[in-house]
Amino acid sequence: MYLLLRQIVRTGIKTEAPPPADEALRVLTQRLKAEILGMFAGSLAIRHVDAGSCNGCELEIHMLNNPYYNIEGLGMKFVASPRHADLLLVTGPVARNMEVALQRTLEAMPAPKLVVAVGDCGCDGGIFGESYASRGRVSNVIAVDVTVPGCPPTPTALLQGILTAISSGGGKRD
C-alpha cells in the first residue's frame, strides 16, 4: 500500500488539455438554430425509430444529448410519440417485423413529415441488405427526405443531415 501511495504522490495529477474549439460545429449549430427558429417556431421534435439496427447509430444519436453537442440548447428534443414529432429519424435496415410499425409511425406524424435515414443500413441496407427477414433500406418502406451515410455516422454528420432536411423544405407529403 505504501508503494502505491508513494507512486501516486510522485506522479501527481495528470490531465489532458481541453480540445480546441470546433469552428465547423459552431457554424453548423448556429445555422441549425436559425432554421429551427424560422421553420418550427423554435422547437424541433424528433421521433427516433430503430427498425432493426446493431445499435451503433443509436450510440451516436445519444451523443447528441451530451453537453458537447447539446441539441436541447438548439431547440431540438426527442419525443416518445410520433403525434408530437416533426422529424422521423430511422436507423437500421427495416426488419420485416418492423415494416408496419414504421409505416404507422409515419402516418401518425403531423405534416410536415420529415424523414431522415441514418447509417449505411438505413441508406442502402448495409451488410444486411434485403433478405427473408429484412426489407433493406428505409426508402423501400417509406419515403425518405435525407440520408446520412456512415457506419455509424458521427454526431456532426447527424446534425448536418437534420439541417439538410429542415432547410430543403422536405416533408411536403401528407
JSON list of C-alpha atoms in Angstrom, two decimals, residues 10 22 30 43 62 70 72 96 101 103 114 124-125 145 152 160-161 163:
[
{"chain": "A", "resi": 10, "resn": "ARG", "atom": "CA", "xyz": [5.33, 11.21, -7.15]},
{"chain": "A", "resi": 22, "resn": "ASP", "atom": "CA", "xyz": [-14.51, 23.26, -33.37]},
{"chain": "A", "resi": 30, "resn": "GLN", "atom": "CA", "xyz": [-25.82, 28.48, -35.49]},
{"chain": "A", "resi": 43, "resn": "SER", "atom": "CA", "xyz": [-38.54, 23.79, -31.30]},
{"chain": "A", "resi": 62, "resn": "HIS", "atom": "CA", "xyz": [-27.31, 9.55, -27.83]},
{"chain": "A", "resi": 70, "resn": "ASN", "atom": "CA", "xyz": [-26.28, 19.98, -26.66]},
{"chain": "A", "resi": 72, "resn": "GLU", "atom": "CA", "xyz": [-31.59, 20.73, -26.30]},
{"chain": "A", "resi": 96, "resn": "ARG", "atom": "CA", "xyz": [-39.94, -7.34, -41.81]},
{"chain": "A", "resi": 101, "resn": "ALA", "atom": "CA", "xyz": [-44.79, -0.22, -37.26]},
{"chain": "A", "resi": 103, "resn": "GLN", "atom": "CA", "xyz": [-45.40, 2.94, -41.70]},
{"chain": "A", "resi": 114, "resn": "LEU", "atom": "CA", "xyz": [-39.51, 14.97, -42.44]},
{"chain": "A", "resi": 124, "resn": "ASP", "atom": "CA", "xyz": [-28.68, 1.17, -48.60]},
{"chain": "A", "resi": 125, "resn": "GLY", "atom": "CA", "xyz": [-29.27, -1.88, -46.42]},
{"chain": "A", "resi": 145, "resn": "ASP", "atom": "CA", "xyz": [-36.03, 13.12, -47.41]},
{"chain": "A", "resi": 152, "resn": "PRO", "atom": "CA", "xyz": [-22.01, 4.77, -37.73]},
{"chain": "A", "resi": 160, "resn": "GLN", "atom": "CA", "xyz": [-25.79, 18.16, -40.81]},
{"chain": "A", "resi": 161, "resn": "GLY", "atom": "CA", "xyz": [-28.42, 15.67, -42.02]},
{"chain": "A", "resi": 163, "resn": "LEU", "atom": "CA", "xyz": [-30.13, 20.68, -41.04]}
]
